Coordinates of C-alpha atoms in Angstrom, one line a residue:
M171 CA -17.8 12.3 5.8
K172 CA -15.2 12.1 8.4
I173 CA -13.2 15.3 9.4
L174 CA -9.7 15.5 10.9
I175 CA -8.8 18.8 12.5
I176 CA -5.2 19.5 13.4
V177 CA -4.8 23.0 15.1
P178 CA -2.2 24.5 17.7
D179 CA -3.1 24.0 21.4
F180 CA -3.3 27.7 21.9
L181 CA -6.7 27.8 19.9
P182 CA -10.0 27.1 21.7
L183 CA -10.3 23.5 20.8
D184 CA -13.7 22.9 22.5
Q185 CA -15.2 25.9 20.6
I186 CA -13.7 24.6 17.4
K187 CA -15.1 21.1 17.8
A188 CA -18.5 22.4 18.8
A189 CA -18.7 24.5 15.7
V190 CA -17.6 21.8 13.5
S191 CA -19.8 19.2 15.0
A192 CA -22.7 21.1 13.3
L193 CA -21.5 19.7 10.1
T194 CA -21.0 16.0 11.2
P195 CA -20.3 14.2 14.5
D196 CA -17.5 12.2 13.0
I197 CA -14.8 14.6 14.0
D198 CA -11.3 13.8 15.3
I199 CA -9.4 17.1 16.6
R200 CA -5.9 17.0 17.5
T201 CA -2.9 19.4 18.3
D202 CA -0.3 17.2 16.4
A203 CA -0.2 14.8 13.5
N204 CA 1.2 12.0 15.5
F205 CA -1.3 9.4 14.6
D206 CA -0.9 6.0 12.8
R207 CA -3.9 6.3 10.4
S208 CA -6.9 8.5 9.9
D209 CA -9.8 7.5 7.5
A210 CA -10.9 11.3 7.3
E211 CA -11.9 12.6 3.9
I212 CA -11.5 16.0 4.9
L213 CA -8.5 17.7 6.6
I214 CA -8.7 21.1 8.4
V215 CA -5.2 22.5 9.3
T216 CA -3.4 25.9 10.1
T217 CA 0.0 26.8 8.6
F218 CA 1.6 25.1 11.6
T219 CA 1.1 21.5 10.2
P220 CA 3.1 20.4 7.2
V221 CA 0.7 18.6 4.8
N222 CA 3.3 16.4 3.1
E223 CA 3.8 12.8 1.8
D224 CA 4.5 11.6 5.3
L225 CA 1.0 13.0 6.4
I226 CA -1.3 11.9 3.5
K227 CA 0.2 8.3 3.3
R228 CA -1.3 7.9 6.7
M229 CA -4.8 9.3 5.2
P230 CA -5.6 7.0 2.2
K231 CA -9.1 8.4 2.0
L232 CA -8.1 12.3 2.0
R233 CA -10.0 14.2 -0.7
F234 CA -10.0 17.7 0.4
V235 CA -7.5 20.0 2.5
Q236 CA -8.9 23.2 4.0
V237 CA -6.1 25.5 5.2
A238 CA -7.7 27.9 7.9
S239 CA -5.2 30.6 6.7
I240 CA -4.4 33.2 4.1
G241 CA -1.0 31.3 3.5
Y242 CA -0.8 27.8 2.4
N243 CA 3.0 27.3 1.8
N244 CA 2.9 24.3 4.3
V245 CA 1.1 22.2 1.9
D246 CA 2.9 20.2 -0.9
L247 CA 0.6 21.4 -3.7
D248 CA 2.5 19.1 -6.3
L249 CA 1.7 16.1 -4.1
M250 CA -1.9 17.2 -3.9
R251 CA -2.2 17.5 -7.6
R252 CA -0.8 14.0 -8.2
N253 CA -3.1 12.5 -5.6
G254 CA -6.3 14.4 -6.9
I255 CA -6.8 16.2 -3.5
A256 CA -8.4 19.5 -3.6
V257 CA -7.0 22.5 -1.5
S258 CA -8.5 25.7 -0.3
N259 CA -7.4 28.5 1.8
I260 CA -9.2 31.4 3.5
P261 CA -7.8 34.6 1.8
T262 CA -9.9 37.3 3.5
A263 CA -10.4 36.6 7.2
S264 CA -7.2 38.3 8.5
A265 CA -6.8 41.0 5.8
D266 CA -8.2 43.8 8.0
S267 CA -6.0 42.6 11.0
V268 CA -2.7 42.5 8.8
A269 CA -3.5 45.8 7.4
E270 CA -4.0 47.3 10.8
H271 CA -0.6 45.7 11.8
A272 CA 1.1 47.2 9.0
I273 CA -0.1 50.6 9.7
S274 CA 0.7 50.5 13.3
M275 CA 4.3 49.6 12.4
V276 CA 4.6 52.5 10.1
L277 CA 3.2 54.9 12.5
S278 CA 5.4 53.5 15.4
I279 CA 8.5 53.9 13.2
L280 CA 7.5 57.4 11.7
K281 CA 6.8 58.6 15.2
D282 CA 10.0 57.2 16.7
Q283 CA 8.0 55.4 19.4
R284 CA 10.6 52.8 20.3
F285 CA 13.2 55.4 21.0
L286 CA 10.9 57.9 22.9
D287 CA 9.6 55.0 25.2
S288 CA 13.1 53.8 25.9
E289 CA 14.3 57.4 26.8
I290 CA 11.4 58.0 29.3
R291 CA 12.0 54.6 30.9
A292 CA 15.7 55.5 31.3
G293 CA 14.7 58.7 33.2
R294 CA 15.3 61.1 30.3
W295 CA 12.9 63.6 28.9
P296 CA 13.9 64.3 25.2
K297 CA 13.2 67.8 23.8
I298 CA 13.9 66.9 20.3
T299 CA 12.3 64.3 18.3
R300 CA 13.1 62.5 14.9
S301 CA 9.3 62.0 14.3
S302 CA 7.6 62.7 11.0
D303 CA 4.3 62.5 9.5
L304 CA 2.7 60.1 7.3
M305 CA 0.7 62.7 5.5
G306 CA 2.3 63.7 2.4
K307 CA 4.4 60.6 2.0
T308 CA 4.5 58.2 -1.1
F309 CA 3.4 54.9 0.1
G310 CA 4.2 51.9 -2.2
I311 CA 2.1 48.5 -1.8
V312 CA 3.5 45.4 -3.3
G313 CA 0.8 42.9 -3.8
M314 CA -2.8 44.3 -4.2
G315 CA -4.7 41.3 -3.0
S316 CA -7.2 41.4 -0.1
I317 CA -4.6 42.7 2.3
G318 CA -3.0 45.1 0.0
R319 CA -6.6 46.7 -0.7
A320 CA -7.5 46.6 3.1
L321 CA -4.4 48.6 3.6
A322 CA -5.0 51.1 0.8
A323 CA -8.5 51.8 2.1
R324 CA -7.3 52.4 5.5
L325 CA -4.5 54.9 4.0
L326 CA -6.8 57.2 2.1
P327 CA -7.6 59.5 5.2
F328 CA -3.9 60.1 5.8
K329 CA -3.7 61.8 2.4
V330 CA -0.6 59.8 1.1
A331 CA 0.2 59.2 -2.7
I332 CA -0.4 55.5 -3.0
I333 CA 1.4 53.6 -5.7
Y334 CA 1.2 49.8 -6.1
N335 CA 2.6 46.8 -8.1
D336 CA 0.9 43.5 -8.7
V337 CA 0.9 40.7 -11.1
R338 CA -2.5 41.8 -12.2
R339 CA -3.3 45.5 -12.6
M340 CA -6.7 46.6 -11.1
S341 CA -9.3 48.1 -13.3
E342 CA -9.5 51.9 -13.6
A343 CA -12.6 51.8 -11.3
E344 CA -10.7 49.8 -8.7
E345 CA -7.7 52.1 -8.9
E346 CA -10.0 55.2 -8.4
E347 CA -11.7 53.4 -5.5
Y348 CA -8.5 52.8 -3.6
G349 CA -6.7 56.0 -4.8
C350 CA -3.9 54.0 -6.3
T351 CA -1.6 54.4 -9.3
Y352 CA 0.0 51.2 -10.9
V353 CA 3.8 51.3 -11.4
D354 CA 6.4 48.7 -12.1
L355 CA 8.3 47.3 -9.2
D356 CA 11.5 49.3 -9.6
R357 CA 9.7 52.7 -10.0
L358 CA 7.7 51.8 -6.8
L359 CA 10.8 50.9 -4.8
S360 CA 12.7 54.1 -6.0
A361 CA 9.7 56.5 -5.5
S362 CA 8.2 55.3 -2.2
D363 CA 9.0 56.7 1.3
I364 CA 7.3 53.4 2.6
V365 CA 7.1 50.0 1.0
S366 CA 4.7 47.5 2.4
V367 CA 4.9 43.9 1.0
H368 CA 1.7 41.7 0.7
V369 CA 2.5 39.0 -1.7
P370 CA 2.2 35.2 -1.3
L371 CA 5.3 33.0 -1.1
N372 CA 5.8 31.1 -4.5
D373 CA 8.6 30.6 -6.7
S374 CA 8.3 34.1 -8.4
T375 CA 8.4 35.8 -5.1
R376 CA 10.8 33.8 -3.1
H377 CA 13.9 36.1 -2.5
L378 CA 12.3 38.9 -4.6
F379 CA 13.7 41.6 -2.4
D380 CA 17.4 41.3 -2.7
R381 CA 20.3 43.7 -2.7
R382 CA 19.4 45.0 -6.1
K383 CA 16.0 45.9 -4.9
F384 CA 17.1 47.5 -1.7
D385 CA 19.5 49.5 -3.6
L386 CA 16.7 51.2 -5.4
M387 CA 15.0 52.2 -2.2
K388 CA 15.5 55.8 -0.8
D389 CA 17.9 56.3 2.0
G390 CA 16.0 56.3 5.3
S391 CA 12.7 54.9 3.8
I392 CA 10.6 52.3 5.5
F393 CA 10.3 48.7 4.6
I394 CA 7.4 46.7 6.1
N395 CA 7.0 43.0 5.6
T396 CA 4.1 41.1 6.9
S397 CA 3.7 38.4 4.2
R398 CA 6.4 35.9 4.3
G399 CA 10.0 36.0 5.5
E400 CA 11.3 34.1 2.4
V401 CA 10.4 36.9 0.0
V402 CA 13.4 38.7 1.3
V403 CA 16.9 37.9 1.3
E404 CA 17.7 38.7 5.0
K405 CA 21.2 39.4 5.0
D406 CA 20.7 41.8 2.0
L407 CA 18.0 43.7 4.1
V408 CA 20.4 43.9 7.1
E409 CA 23.0 45.3 4.7
A410 CA 20.5 47.9 3.5
I411 CA 19.6 48.9 7.1
Q412 CA 23.1 49.5 8.0
K413 CA 24.3 51.3 4.9
K414 CA 21.2 53.1 3.8
G415 CA 19.5 53.7 7.1
I416 CA 16.5 52.0 5.8
R417 CA 14.0 51.4 8.8
A418 CA 12.2 48.0 8.8
G419 CA 9.0 46.8 10.4
L420 CA 9.1 43.0 10.2
D421 CA 6.4 40.5 11.2
V422 CA 8.1 37.4 9.4
F423 CA 11.4 36.1 9.2
E424 CA 13.5 33.8 6.9
R425 CA 13.8 31.6 9.9
E426 CA 11.1 31.5 12.5
P427 CA 11.9 32.1 15.3
P428 CA 14.9 34.1 14.3
D429 CA 18.4 33.0 15.2
P430 CA 19.0 34.6 18.6
E431 CA 22.5 35.7 17.0
S432 CA 20.6 37.3 14.0
P433 CA 21.9 41.0 13.3
L434 CA 18.2 42.0 12.9
L435 CA 17.7 41.7 16.7
R436 CA 20.6 44.0 17.4
L437 CA 19.6 46.8 14.9
E438 CA 18.1 49.9 16.4
N439 CA 16.1 51.0 13.4
T440 CA 13.9 47.9 13.4
L441 CA 10.5 47.0 14.8
L442 CA 9.8 43.3 15.1
S443 CA 6.8 41.2 15.9
P444 CA 6.4 37.3 16.0
H445 CA 4.5 36.5 12.8
I446 CA 1.4 37.6 14.6
A447 CA 0.0 40.4 12.3
G448 CA -3.1 38.4 11.3
V449 CA -3.6 36.8 14.7
T450 CA -6.3 38.8 16.6
V451 CA -9.4 37.4 18.6
E452 CA -11.5 38.7 15.8
S453 CA -9.5 37.2 12.8
Q454 CA -9.4 33.8 14.4
M455 CA -13.1 33.5 14.7
R456 CA -13.4 34.7 11.3
F457 CA -11.1 32.1 9.9
F458 CA -13.0 29.3 11.6
R459 CA -16.4 30.7 10.5
E460 CA -15.2 30.9 7.0
T461 CA -13.6 27.4 7.2
I462 CA -16.6 25.9 8.5
A463 CA -18.8 27.4 5.8
N464 CA -16.5 26.3 3.1
V465 CA -16.2 22.5 4.4
M466 CA -20.1 22.6 4.7
R467 CA -20.0 23.7 0.8
Y468 CA -17.8 20.7 0.0
M469 CA -19.6 18.3 2.0
Q470 CA -22.9 19.5 0.2
G471 CA -21.4 18.5 -3.1
Y472 CA -20.3 22.0 -4.4
D473 CA -16.9 23.0 -5.6
P474 CA -15.2 24.7 -2.3
N475 CA -14.5 28.4 -2.5
F476 CA -11.0 29.8 -2.6
R477 CA -9.7 26.7 -4.5
V478 CA -5.7 26.6 -4.7
I479 CA -5.9 23.4 -6.7

């Protein structure tokens, strides 16, 4: 089987090609989708490459798309269904990395690190701090998939009260393991000192967090989003930050990169990162190890793991 790999040029292309060569010598690795035709039956992409009609009409033999990422909203799933093309993602490789990033944002905000760092750099030595402890807080997790669970596991030593909401409630044994209590979303928002979002982007989650949802949150609470920017109505979040003193840690945005004139960039009680929570040296290697294993499974005639369709 022929494999086409399209990955960003910041990834180690030689290492990727060498690893995939163990599967088949018939490999084409590219950093863009600017080609006239490919006879590849397998396509490996990251979320940076749109898998749409324009692409697949140039790949008439395509049968399987492996997205080397948790997210797969770059893939036109309806189009894949109509053309009988299987799609898989890799849902676990960056879970630990994203969970750590979310906690780092929470701690940075609670400990007022952005302010304290700027004060020292300005030649001042503040005697008073707005810092507060994570211990004793109510921590709400929206989305209890692999990332939500990785986050909950890391929160246990902090002695927080963990509440969660998900489309599927965990078993009693799982709730006990992760120290979590299930509540509906409105209750979670109103009860939490910190809300961390870990949901996929789909029709039911797009713009899930709007003005009504932010109105439910406590004044001065913390909102963390490391999932997808489009799950939030950004202008409503800006309003909540300005009017309710909500503090936000955002790794994702409705538009990426955000507009240089976006009010989010001018608000002091925000901590921002460039959609990089899951991008660590270790997670990238995990992604490609699991990607290669799943493609090998498909080539051996088995149904691939983590099927999206």
